[in-house]
Coordinates of C-alpha atoms in Angstrom, one line a residue:
Chain A
M1 CA -15.3 -1.2 -24.9
Y2 CA -12.9 -3.8 -26.4
K3 CA -14.2 -6.6 -28.5
E4 CA -12.5 -9.1 -26.8
T5 CA -11.6 -8.3 -23.2
K6 CA -7.3 -8.2 -22.3
Y7 CA -6.2 -10.2 -19.5
L8 CA -2.7 -8.5 -18.7
T9 CA -0.4 -9.5 -16.3
S10 CA 0.7 -7.5 -13.3
G11 CA 3.6 -9.2 -11.4
E12 CA 3.0 -13.0 -10.1
K13 CA 0.1 -11.8 -7.5
A14 CA -2.4 -9.9 -9.6
L15 CA -3.8 -9.7 -13.1
V16 CA -5.8 -7.1 -14.8
I17 CA -9.2 -7.7 -16.8
E18 CA -9.3 -4.6 -19.0
F19 CA -12.7 -4.0 -20.7
G20 CA -11.8 -1.1 -22.7
D21 CA -10.0 2.2 -23.3
E22 CA -12.0 5.4 -22.7
I23 CA -14.0 6.6 -19.6
A24 CA -17.4 5.7 -20.1
E25 CA -20.5 4.5 -17.7
K26 CA -21.1 1.4 -19.6
T27 CA -17.5 0.2 -19.8
N28 CA -17.4 1.0 -16.1
G29 CA -20.5 -0.9 -15.5
K30 CA -18.8 -3.6 -16.8
V31 CA -16.1 -3.7 -14.4
R32 CA -18.9 -3.4 -11.7
A33 CA -20.7 -6.4 -12.9
M34 CA -17.3 -8.5 -13.4
M35 CA -16.5 -7.8 -9.9
I36 CA -19.8 -8.5 -8.3
A37 CA -20.1 -11.6 -10.5
I38 CA -16.3 -13.0 -9.1
E39 CA -17.3 -12.0 -5.5
K40 CA -20.3 -14.7 -6.0
K41 CA -18.3 -17.5 -7.4
D42 CA -16.1 -17.3 -3.8
I43 CA -12.7 -18.3 -5.9
I44 CA -10.1 -19.3 -3.4
G45 CA -6.9 -17.5 -3.5
I46 CA -8.3 -14.1 -4.7
V47 CA -7.3 -11.7 -1.9
E48 CA -9.0 -8.6 -3.1
M49 CA -9.8 -6.5 -6.1
T50 CA -9.3 -3.0 -7.0
P51 CA -11.9 -1.4 -9.5
T52 CA -11.2 1.4 -11.5
Y53 CA -12.4 3.3 -14.8
R54 CA -12.1 0.6 -17.4
S55 CA -10.2 -2.3 -15.5
L56 CA -10.9 -4.5 -12.7
M57 CA -7.3 -5.5 -10.7
V58 CA -7.6 -8.9 -9.2
H59 CA -4.9 -9.5 -6.4
Y60 CA -4.3 -13.4 -5.6
N61 CA -2.1 -15.5 -3.6
P62 CA -0.2 -17.9 -6.0
L63 CA 0.5 -20.4 -3.4
E64 CA -3.5 -21.1 -3.5
I65 CA -3.9 -20.6 -7.0
D66 CA -1.7 -20.3 -10.0
Y67 CA -1.9 -18.1 -12.8
K68 CA -3.6 -20.5 -15.5
S69 CA -6.1 -21.9 -13.5
L70 CA -6.9 -18.6 -12.2
L71 CA -7.5 -16.8 -15.9
S72 CA -9.4 -19.5 -17.2
K73 CA -11.8 -19.4 -14.0
L74 CA -12.1 -15.6 -14.7
K75 CA -12.7 -16.3 -18.3
T76 CA -15.5 -18.7 -17.3
V77 CA -17.0 -15.9 -15.0
E78 CA -16.8 -13.4 -17.9
G79 CA -18.6 -15.7 -20.3
E80 CA -21.4 -16.4 -17.7
L81 CA -21.6 -12.6 -17.2
D82 CA -25.0 -12.2 -19.1
H83 CA -26.9 -15.1 -17.2
I84 CA -25.7 -13.7 -13.7
D85 CA -28.0 -11.8 -11.7
I86 CA -26.2 -8.4 -10.8
P87 CA -27.7 -6.2 -8.4
L88 CA -28.7 -2.2 -9.7
P89 CA -26.2 0.1 -8.5
K90 CA -27.2 2.2 -5.5
V91 CA -27.4 5.7 -5.7
I92 CA -26.4 7.7 -2.3
E93 CA -27.6 11.2 -1.3
I94 CA -25.3 13.9 -0.4
P95 CA -26.7 16.3 2.0
T96 CA -24.6 19.4 0.8
L97 CA -24.6 23.1 1.7
Y98 CA -23.6 25.4 -1.1
G99 CA -22.1 28.7 -0.7
S100 CA -21.0 31.3 1.6
D101 CA -18.0 30.1 3.7
Y102 CA -18.9 26.2 2.8
G103 CA -18.4 26.9 -0.8
A104 CA -16.6 29.9 -1.1
D105 CA -15.5 29.7 -4.7
I106 CA -19.2 29.4 -5.7
E107 CA -19.4 32.9 -7.1
N108 CA -16.5 32.2 -9.2
V109 CA -18.3 29.3 -11.0
A110 CA -21.4 31.3 -11.4
N111 CA -19.4 34.2 -12.8
H112 CA -17.0 32.0 -14.8
N113 CA -20.4 30.6 -16.7
G114 CA -22.4 33.7 -16.7
L115 CA -24.7 31.9 -14.2
S116 CA -26.5 33.0 -11.0
I117 CA -25.7 31.0 -7.7
E118 CA -29.1 29.4 -7.9
D119 CA -28.5 27.9 -11.3
V120 CA -25.0 26.7 -10.3
I121 CA -26.5 24.8 -7.3
K122 CA -30.0 23.7 -9.6
I123 CA -27.3 22.0 -12.1
H124 CA -24.9 20.6 -9.7
T125 CA -27.8 18.8 -8.0
S126 CA -29.4 17.8 -10.8
K127 CA -27.7 14.6 -11.7
E128 CA -26.6 11.4 -10.4
Y129 CA -22.9 11.3 -10.9
L130 CA -21.3 7.6 -11.3
I131 CA -18.1 6.7 -8.9
Y132 CA -16.1 5.5 -11.5
M133 CA -13.4 4.6 -8.9
L134 CA -12.1 5.6 -5.3
G135 CA -8.5 6.6 -5.4
F136 CA -5.8 9.3 -4.7
T137 CA -6.6 9.3 -1.0
P138 CA -8.8 6.8 0.9
G139 CA -12.2 7.5 -0.2
F140 CA -11.7 9.9 -2.6
P141 CA -14.5 9.4 -5.5
Y142 CA -13.7 9.8 -9.3
L143 CA -17.2 11.4 -10.6
G144 CA -18.3 11.5 -14.0
G145 CA -20.6 13.1 -15.8
M146 CA -20.8 16.8 -14.6
D147 CA -22.7 19.5 -17.1
E148 CA -20.1 21.6 -18.8
R149 CA -22.3 24.4 -18.5
I150 CA -20.6 24.6 -14.6
A151 CA -17.2 23.5 -15.8
T152 CA -14.6 25.9 -14.3
P153 CA -10.9 25.9 -14.3
R154 CA -8.9 25.0 -11.0
L155 CA -7.9 28.1 -8.8
Q156 CA -4.5 29.6 -9.7
T157 CA -3.3 29.0 -6.4
P158 CA -4.1 25.9 -4.6
R159 CA -5.4 26.0 -1.0
T160 CA -2.9 24.4 1.4
K161 CA -6.0 23.0 3.5
I162 CA -9.2 22.2 2.0
S163 CA -11.6 20.5 4.8
G164 CA -12.9 17.0 4.6
G165 CA -16.5 17.4 3.2
S166 CA -15.8 20.0 0.7
V167 CA -17.7 19.6 -2.6
G168 CA -15.7 21.3 -5.4
I169 CA -15.4 21.5 -9.1
A170 CA -11.7 21.3 -11.1
G171 CA -12.5 21.8 -14.7
S172 CA -15.5 19.7 -16.1
Q173 CA -15.2 17.0 -13.0
T174 CA -16.9 17.5 -9.6
G175 CA -15.8 15.5 -6.5
V176 CA -15.7 15.8 -2.4
Y177 CA -12.5 15.8 -0.6
P178 CA -12.9 12.7 1.9
I179 CA -9.9 14.2 4.3
D180 CA -8.4 17.3 5.0
S181 CA -5.6 18.0 1.9
P182 CA -4.2 20.2 0.2
G183 CA -5.9 21.3 -3.2
G184 CA -7.0 23.6 -6.0
W185 CA -10.7 23.1 -6.8
Q186 CA -13.2 25.7 -7.0
L187 CA -15.3 24.5 -3.6
I188 CA -19.1 25.1 -4.0
G189 CA -20.3 23.7 -0.8
K190 CA -19.9 21.2 1.9
T191 CA -21.5 17.9 3.1
P192 CA -21.7 17.1 6.6
L193 CA -21.0 13.5 5.8
K194 CA -18.2 11.7 6.6
L195 CA -16.4 9.9 3.7
Y196 CA -13.6 8.4 5.4
D197 CA -13.5 7.3 9.2
A198 CA -10.7 4.9 9.9
H199 CA -12.2 3.8 13.1
T200 CA -15.6 2.7 12.2
D201 CA -16.9 -0.4 10.6
T202 CA -17.6 1.3 7.2
P203 CA -14.6 3.3 7.1
I204 CA -15.3 4.5 3.6
L205 CA -19.1 5.5 2.7
L206 CA -18.6 5.4 -1.3
Q207 CA -17.9 2.4 -3.2
A208 CA -17.1 2.6 -6.6
G209 CA -19.9 1.5 -9.8
N210 CA -22.4 3.3 -7.4
Y211 CA -23.6 7.0 -7.7
I212 CA -23.5 10.3 -5.9
K213 CA -26.7 12.8 -5.7
F214 CA -26.1 16.0 -4.1
V215 CA -29.1 17.2 -2.3
P216 CA -29.2 20.9 -1.4
I217 CA -29.6 21.9 2.4
S218 CA -29.8 24.9 4.6
E219 CA -27.4 25.6 7.5
E220 CA -30.0 24.3 10.1
E221 CA -30.1 21.1 8.7
Y222 CA -26.4 20.6 8.0
I223 CA -26.1 21.3 11.9
K224 CA -28.6 18.5 12.6
I225 CA -26.8 16.3 10.4
E226 CA -23.7 16.5 11.7
E227 CA -25.6 16.2 15.1
A228 CA -26.7 13.2 14.3
I229 CA -23.9 11.7 12.8
K230 CA -21.8 12.1 15.7
N231 CA -24.6 10.5 17.9
N232 CA -24.5 7.6 15.4
S233 CA -28.0 8.0 14.6
Y234 CA -28.0 9.5 10.9
K235 CA -29.7 7.4 8.5
Y236 CA -28.1 7.6 4.7
K237 CA -30.4 8.0 2.2
T238 CA -30.0 5.5 -1.0
Y239 CA -31.9 4.4 -3.5
A240 CA -31.5 1.8 -6.5
K241 CA -30.3 3.5 -9.7
E242 CA -32.9 3.0 -12.5
S243 CA -32.5 0.6 -14.8
E244 CA -30.0 1.3 -17.8
A245 CA -29.2 -1.3 -20.3
I246 CA -25.3 -2.4 -20.3
Chain B
M1 CA 2.7 -6.5 29.4
G2 CA 6.3 -4.7 28.8
T3 CA 7.2 -1.1 27.7
I4 CA 9.7 0.1 25.1
K5 CA 10.7 3.9 25.3
I6 CA 12.0 5.8 22.3
I7 CA 14.5 8.1 23.3
N8 CA 15.8 8.8 19.9
P9 CA 13.9 7.6 16.9
G10 CA 16.6 7.9 14.4
F11 CA 15.8 8.8 10.8
L12 CA 12.4 7.0 10.3
T13 CA 11.1 4.1 12.6
T14 CA 7.6 2.8 11.9
V15 CA 5.3 0.1 13.3
Q16 CA 4.7 -2.2 10.4
D17 CA 3.2 -5.5 9.7
Q18 CA 2.7 -7.4 6.5
G19 CA 0.2 -4.9 5.6
R20 CA -3.5 -3.7 5.3
Y21 CA -5.5 -5.8 2.5
G22 CA -9.1 -5.7 1.3
Y23 CA -9.5 -1.7 1.3
Q24 CA -7.3 -0.8 -1.8
Q25 CA -10.9 -0.8 -3.9
F26 CA -11.6 2.3 -1.2
G27 CA -8.2 3.8 -2.0
V28 CA -6.4 2.7 1.0
P29 CA -3.0 2.1 0.2
V30 CA -1.6 -1.4 1.5
S31 CA 1.4 0.2 3.4
G32 CA 3.4 -2.9 5.8
V33 CA 6.9 -3.7 5.5
M34 CA 9.3 -3.1 2.5
D35 CA 11.1 -6.5 3.4
N36 CA 9.1 -9.2 3.7
F37 CA 11.6 -12.1 4.2
S38 CA 13.2 -10.2 7.0
H39 CA 10.0 -9.5 8.6
R40 CA 8.9 -13.1 8.6
I41 CA 12.3 -14.2 9.9
A42 CA 12.2 -11.9 12.7
N43 CA 9.2 -12.9 13.9
I44 CA 10.2 -16.7 13.4
L45 CA 13.1 -16.0 15.9
V46 CA 11.0 -14.7 18.4
R47 CA 8.1 -17.6 18.2
N48 CA 5.7 -15.0 17.0
Y49 CA 3.1 -15.2 14.6
E50 CA 5.0 -14.8 11.2
L51 CA 3.1 -11.5 10.0
E52 CA 3.3 -9.8 13.5
A53 CA 3.9 -6.3 13.5
V54 CA 7.6 -5.2 14.2
L55 CA 9.6 -2.2 14.0
E56 CA 10.8 -0.9 10.5
V57 CA 14.2 0.9 11.1
T58 CA 15.5 3.3 8.2
M59 CA 19.3 4.1 8.0
L60 CA 19.9 5.5 10.6
G61 CA 18.6 3.2 13.7
P62 CA 16.7 4.5 17.2
Q63 CA 18.0 4.7 20.2
I64 CA 15.4 2.5 22.4
E65 CA 14.7 2.0 26.4
I66 CA 13.9 -1.4 27.1
Q67 CA 11.6 -1.2 30.1
S68 CA 10.9 -4.7 30.6
N69 CA 12.6 -8.2 30.0
E70 CA 12.0 -8.9 26.6
I71 CA 13.2 -11.3 23.9
I72 CA 14.0 -9.5 20.5
S73 CA 15.6 -10.2 17.1
I74 CA 16.9 -8.0 14.7
T75 CA 17.1 -9.1 10.8
G76 CA 17.4 -7.1 7.6
G77 CA 20.1 -4.8 6.6
D78 CA 22.9 -4.6 8.9
L79 CA 22.9 -0.7 10.9
S80 CA 25.3 -1.8 13.5
P81 CA 22.8 -2.9 16.6
R82 CA 23.9 -2.6 19.7
I83 CA 22.6 -3.1 23.6
N84 CA 24.6 -1.0 26.2
G85 CA 26.9 0.1 23.7
Q86 CA 28.1 -3.4 22.9
E87 CA 28.2 -4.8 19.6
I88 CA 25.1 -7.7 19.4
S89 CA 24.5 -10.1 16.3
M90 CA 21.8 -10.1 14.1
W91 CA 19.1 -13.1 12.8
R92 CA 19.0 -14.5 16.1
S93 CA 16.9 -14.0 19.5
I94 CA 18.2 -12.0 22.1
K95 CA 17.4 -11.7 25.8
V96 CA 17.5 -7.9 26.7
N97 CA 16.7 -6.8 30.2
E98 CA 14.8 -4.0 32.1
G99 CA 16.8 -0.6 31.6
D100 CA 18.7 -2.0 28.3
I101 CA 19.4 0.5 25.7
L102 CA 19.2 -0.7 22.1
S103 CA 21.0 1.5 19.7
F104 CA 22.4 1.4 16.3
A105 CA 25.9 2.6 15.4
G106 CA 25.6 3.3 11.6
M107 CA 24.8 1.7 8.3
K108 CA 27.2 -1.3 7.4
N109 CA 25.0 -3.3 4.7
G110 CA 21.7 -2.6 3.4
C111 CA 19.4 0.2 5.3
R112 CA 16.3 -1.4 6.6
S113 CA 16.6 -3.5 10.0
Y114 CA 13.5 -5.1 11.9
I115 CA 13.1 -5.6 15.4
A116 CA 11.0 -8.3 16.5
F117 CA 9.4 -8.5 20.0
S118 CA 8.4 -11.8 21.4
G119 CA 4.6 -11.5 22.2
G120 CA 4.0 -8.4 19.4
I121 CA 3.5 -4.6 19.3
D122 CA 0.6 -3.8 21.3
V123 CA -1.0 -1.4 18.7
P124 CA -4.6 -1.0 17.4
I125 CA -5.8 -3.0 14.5
I126 CA -6.9 -0.4 12.0
M127 CA -8.9 -2.0 8.9
G128 CA -7.2 -5.3 9.7
S129 CA -3.6 -4.1 10.1
K130 CA -1.3 -2.5 12.4
S131 CA 1.0 -1.2 9.8
T132 CA 1.9 2.6 9.5
Y133 CA 0.5 4.4 7.0
M134 CA 2.0 7.8 7.6
K135 CA 0.1 9.9 4.9
G136 CA -3.3 9.0 5.9
K137 CA -2.3 9.0 9.5
I138 CA -3.7 5.6 10.3
G139 CA -2.2 2.5 11.9
G140 CA 0.9 1.8 13.7
Y141 CA 1.5 4.1 16.6
E142 CA -0.8 7.1 16.4
G143 CA -0.7 6.9 12.6
R144 CA 2.8 8.4 12.3
N145 CA 6.6 7.5 12.5
L146 CA 7.8 7.6 16.1
K147 CA 9.3 10.1 17.9
A148 CA 11.1 10.9 20.9
G149 CA 9.3 9.8 24.1
D150 CA 6.7 7.4 22.8
L151 CA 6.1 4.3 24.7
L152 CA 5.0 1.1 23.0
N153 CA 3.4 -1.6 24.9
I154 CA 4.9 -5.1 24.4
E155 CA 2.5 -8.1 24.4
Q156 CA 3.6 -11.2 27.0
S157 CA 6.5 -12.3 25.7
E158 CA 7.7 -16.2 25.9
K159 CA 8.4 -17.0 29.4
L160 CA 11.6 -19.4 28.6
F161 CA 14.4 -18.0 26.6
K162 CA 15.5 -20.1 24.0
E163 CA 18.5 -19.3 21.7
R164 CA 17.8 -19.5 17.9
M165 CA 19.9 -18.4 15.3
V166 CA 19.3 -18.2 11.3
P167 CA 21.9 -20.7 9.6
N168 CA 24.3 -18.9 7.9
K169 CA 23.8 -19.6 4.3
Y170 CA 20.1 -18.3 4.4
I171 CA 21.4 -14.6 5.3
P172 CA 20.9 -12.6 2.3
K173 CA 23.7 -10.0 1.8
Y174 CA 22.9 -7.1 0.0
T175 CA 24.9 -5.4 -2.8
N176 CA 25.5 -2.2 -4.3
E177 CA 25.2 -3.9 -7.9
F178 CA 22.4 -6.6 -8.1
H179 CA 19.6 -7.6 -10.4
V180 CA 16.1 -8.6 -10.2
C181 CA 13.5 -10.6 -12.1
V182 CA 10.5 -8.8 -13.9
I183 CA 7.5 -9.9 -15.5
L184 CA 6.7 -7.7 -18.5
G185 CA 3.1 -5.9 -18.0
P186 CA 0.6 -4.8 -17.8
Q187 CA 1.4 -2.0 -20.1
D188 CA 4.3 -3.6 -21.9
E189 CA 2.5 -3.0 -25.3
Y190 CA 2.7 0.9 -24.7
F191 CA 6.7 0.3 -25.3
T192 CA 8.7 0.2 -28.5
D193 CA 10.9 -2.8 -29.0
K194 CA 13.7 -0.5 -28.3
G195 CA 12.2 0.4 -25.2
I196 CA 11.5 -2.9 -24.1
Q197 CA 15.3 -3.6 -25.1
T198 CA 17.0 -0.7 -23.1
F199 CA 14.8 -1.5 -19.9
L200 CA 16.2 -5.4 -19.9
S201 CA 19.8 -4.5 -21.2
N202 CA 20.9 -1.3 -19.0
Q203 CA 21.5 -0.7 -15.6
Y204 CA 19.5 1.9 -13.4
T205 CA 20.9 3.8 -10.7
V206 CA 18.7 4.4 -7.5
T207 CA 18.4 8.0 -6.8
N208 CA 18.1 10.3 -3.6
E209 CA 14.1 10.2 -4.3
C210 CA 13.8 6.6 -2.8
D211 CA 10.9 5.9 -0.1
R212 CA 8.2 3.6 1.3
M213 CA 6.3 5.0 -1.3
G214 CA 8.8 4.5 -4.2
F215 CA 12.3 4.4 -5.7
R216 CA 12.9 6.8 -8.5
L217 CA 15.7 5.4 -11.0
D218 CA 18.3 7.3 -13.4
G219 CA 19.5 5.7 -16.5
E220 CA 18.9 5.4 -20.2
E221 CA 15.7 6.8 -21.0
I222 CA 12.9 3.7 -22.3
E223 CA 10.9 4.6 -25.5
H224 CA 7.2 4.7 -25.2
V225 CA 5.5 4.0 -28.4
E226 CA 2.8 7.0 -28.1
G227 CA 2.5 8.6 -24.6
A228 CA 3.0 7.5 -21.0
D229 CA -0.1 8.3 -19.8
I230 CA -3.0 5.8 -19.7
I231 CA -6.5 6.2 -17.9
S232 CA -5.5 5.3 -14.4
D233 CA -5.7 1.7 -13.1
G234 CA -4.4 -0.4 -10.1
I235 CA -0.8 -0.5 -8.8
G236 CA 0.8 -3.8 -7.6
F237 CA 3.8 -3.7 -5.3
G238 CA 7.0 -3.8 -7.2
A239 CA 5.0 -2.4 -10.5
I240 CA 7.3 0.0 -12.5
Q241 CA 6.0 3.0 -13.9
I242 CA 7.6 4.6 -16.7
P243 CA 6.2 8.2 -16.8
G244 CA 6.9 10.6 -19.9
H245 CA 10.9 11.3 -19.3
G246 CA 11.4 7.4 -19.4
K247 CA 12.9 6.8 -16.0
P248 CA 11.7 4.0 -14.3
I249 CA 9.7 4.4 -10.8
I250 CA 9.4 1.3 -8.7
M251 CA 6.0 1.3 -6.6
M252 CA 6.7 0.3 -2.9
A253 CA 4.7 -0.6 0.0
D254 CA 3.2 2.9 0.6
R255 CA 2.2 3.4 -3.1
Q256 CA -1.2 4.7 -4.0
T257 CA -3.8 2.1 -5.0
T258 CA -4.2 3.7 -8.6
G259 CA -2.0 5.8 -11.0
G260 CA -2.0 6.8 -14.5
Y261 CA 1.4 6.1 -15.8
T262 CA 2.2 2.7 -17.9
K263 CA 3.8 0.3 -15.8
I264 CA 6.2 -1.9 -18.3
A265 CA 6.9 -4.7 -16.0
N266 CA 6.9 -5.7 -12.2
V267 CA 9.6 -6.9 -9.7
I268 CA 8.8 -10.3 -8.4
S269 CA 7.8 -10.7 -4.9
S270 CA 10.8 -12.9 -3.8
D271 CA 13.1 -10.1 -5.2
L272 CA 11.7 -6.9 -3.6
Y273 CA 13.7 -7.3 -0.5
K274 CA 16.8 -6.2 -2.6
I275 CA 15.1 -2.9 -3.7
A276 CA 13.8 -2.6 0.0
Q277 CA 17.5 -2.5 1.2
A278 CA 19.0 -0.4 -1.8
K279 CA 20.4 2.8 -1.4
P280 CA 21.3 5.9 -3.3
G281 CA 23.7 5.2 -5.9
D282 CA 23.4 1.1 -6.2
K283 CA 22.7 -0.1 -9.6
I284 CA 19.6 -2.0 -10.6
G285 CA 19.4 -4.7 -14.0
F286 CA 16.2 -6.2 -14.7
E287 CA 15.6 -9.9 -16.1
K288 CA 12.7 -10.8 -17.9
I289 CA 11.1 -14.0 -16.7
S290 CA 7.4 -15.7 -17.2
V291 CA 4.1 -15.4 -14.3
E292 CA 5.2 -19.5 -14.3
E293 CA 8.5 -18.7 -13.3
A294 CA 7.8 -16.3 -10.7
Q295 CA 5.4 -18.6 -9.1
T296 CA 7.7 -21.5 -9.0
I297 CA 10.3 -19.2 -7.2
L298 CA 7.8 -18.1 -4.8
K299 CA 7.1 -21.6 -3.7
K300 CA 10.4 -22.2 -3.4
E301 CA 10.7 -19.3 -1.3
E302 CA 7.9 -20.4 1.1
E303 CA 9.5 -23.8 1.2
K304 CA 12.8 -22.0 2.4
I305 CA 11.3 -20.2 5.1
D306 CA 9.6 -23.5 6.4
V307 CA 13.4 -24.8 6.2
I308 CA 14.5 -21.9 8.1
K309 CA 11.9 -22.2 10.7
K310 CA 12.9 -25.9 11.4
E311 CA 16.6 -25.2 11.6
C312 CA 16.7 -22.1 13.5
C313 CA 14.8 -24.3 16.3
C314 CA 17.3 -27.4 16.3
R315 CA 20.2 -24.9 16.2
E316 CA 19.8 -23.9 20.0
I317 CA 22.8 -23.7 21.7
I318 CA 23.9 -26.1 24.3
S319 CA 26.8 -23.9 25.9
S320 CA 28.7 -21.0 25.6
K321 CA 31.8 -19.9 26.8
N322 CA 33.8 -16.4 26.5
Y323 CA 37.4 -15.7 25.9
S324 CA 39.7 -12.7 25.8
L325 CA 41.9 -12.8 23.0
R326 CA 45.0 -10.6 22.0
I327 CA 46.2 -10.0 18.6
N328 CA 48.6 -7.6 16.9
G329 CA 48.5 -5.4 20.7
K330 CA 44.5 -4.9 20.1
S331 CA 42.4 -7.5 22.9
Y332 CA 39.1 -9.0 21.5
D333 CA 36.2 -10.6 23.6
V334 CA 35.2 -13.8 21.9
K335 CA 32.0 -15.8 22.3
V336 CA 32.3 -19.4 21.8
E337 CA 29.0 -21.6 21.2
E338 CA 28.4 -25.2 20.8
I339 CA 25.1 -25.7 18.9
K340 CA 23.1 -28.6 19.1

């Protein structure tokens, strides 16, 4: 993290608050805290914010607030950050059916790392992964912190279509595809949850700064959850992430 | 409620409004019109809410059957609009009738036209916007560009037709060689002084790779200090990315929300329409200004739109006469209008 936060201009309608130049949970935690703190202040003229790995882009309307006034307000918020109550991040459980047709490349991952399929599942489900940011396609989470023991290079020939909900590994990254898209990730499983549905009140399930925990399920449970989602009766399982000093 | 039918969609015709704001944190691009000025004026001319959805028409215009009496306006690039084969004027309100065919005869100036319909286009609002985001298959008409046979509903239009026109002095002229103002940053520190100089003192040519997502330019290579890659961060409308090859890419309406290339500068919003109307081969120069200057320009631009709003309404036409003239053996139909 920088000793002094950088405030960078990005045209006359946005500025970027940059906290560091590394991918680290602590830096990303600061991005999240700053975004929540700014939201609490209800500053007139702020249109929206884009949190990323190590910075926060603030989009604003210069007809309502000029650059200098906004800059000074944001710096004040930053100064007060330690005294603002920031709620703990949430962990959302992602029920995932591993292997077989749902995760056709799980054997590749196991063989590449000299593990059994059970080991791969165990390692993959043992951690809470930080959602550093969403991007690339609507609702795509950039996750951090995967165990190197299951790291596997991408497929040599990418698939032309990976169905939405697929869980995969690319190098030392893991992720979930929100929508059908082409890609070269090693697919290890699939979740019945919908990470992205444009036609609902909450079109995107995940939020930057929160965490994901993959939970192994059986095919029977998969079908049950899929039904429940269709009927709008599925209850998402979330809990507060245990506190870590930021 | 009226309808229009797409007979031929042209090169690329989509429904767009001001864009989809509030969802960038979830990775949803803003989309929306490329040329904001033309969009707003088109709506003002037909007395719509200024940010109402319009049709954005690209290069080769569509052929549209008007299936009910409507009031429309066409602004932006001049793609030679015609009603039933007869040339019509742009930047004014036009009355069209059931059965009329709106078509475009070819690109004259600029490359994106905007068609506003009094009452607005009735498509669902997805995440707060009617804009089409084609890659994400959302918004507009079924989340895609228009195709032959599509029927679009038009909301109830103004009952009384009033001719409104934009005074000539406010109508932009799109040139093949122009400059835009930029604000340096957010990654200007990733470039050598020489790199910044190269960027500000050379013209760059629009390549064939220019679409709603971005414009790739060709020209002198811009020198980085070290590398061109950064840890991905947010991208604004008009951000100028410089990847490793040293040539600029201007990010436009359908840009992705985040990216990992250094951004040397950002085109100011008031100049983005010039890029939106640029074609392959056009030459662009960049002039550096400060954020404060850019915000002053933006305020003046708003005042100008207010003036246009007033002036196009008091420029109502009192009387008009048609004459037939013969000059050098050619005959011309001339319309003379008296303006209040």
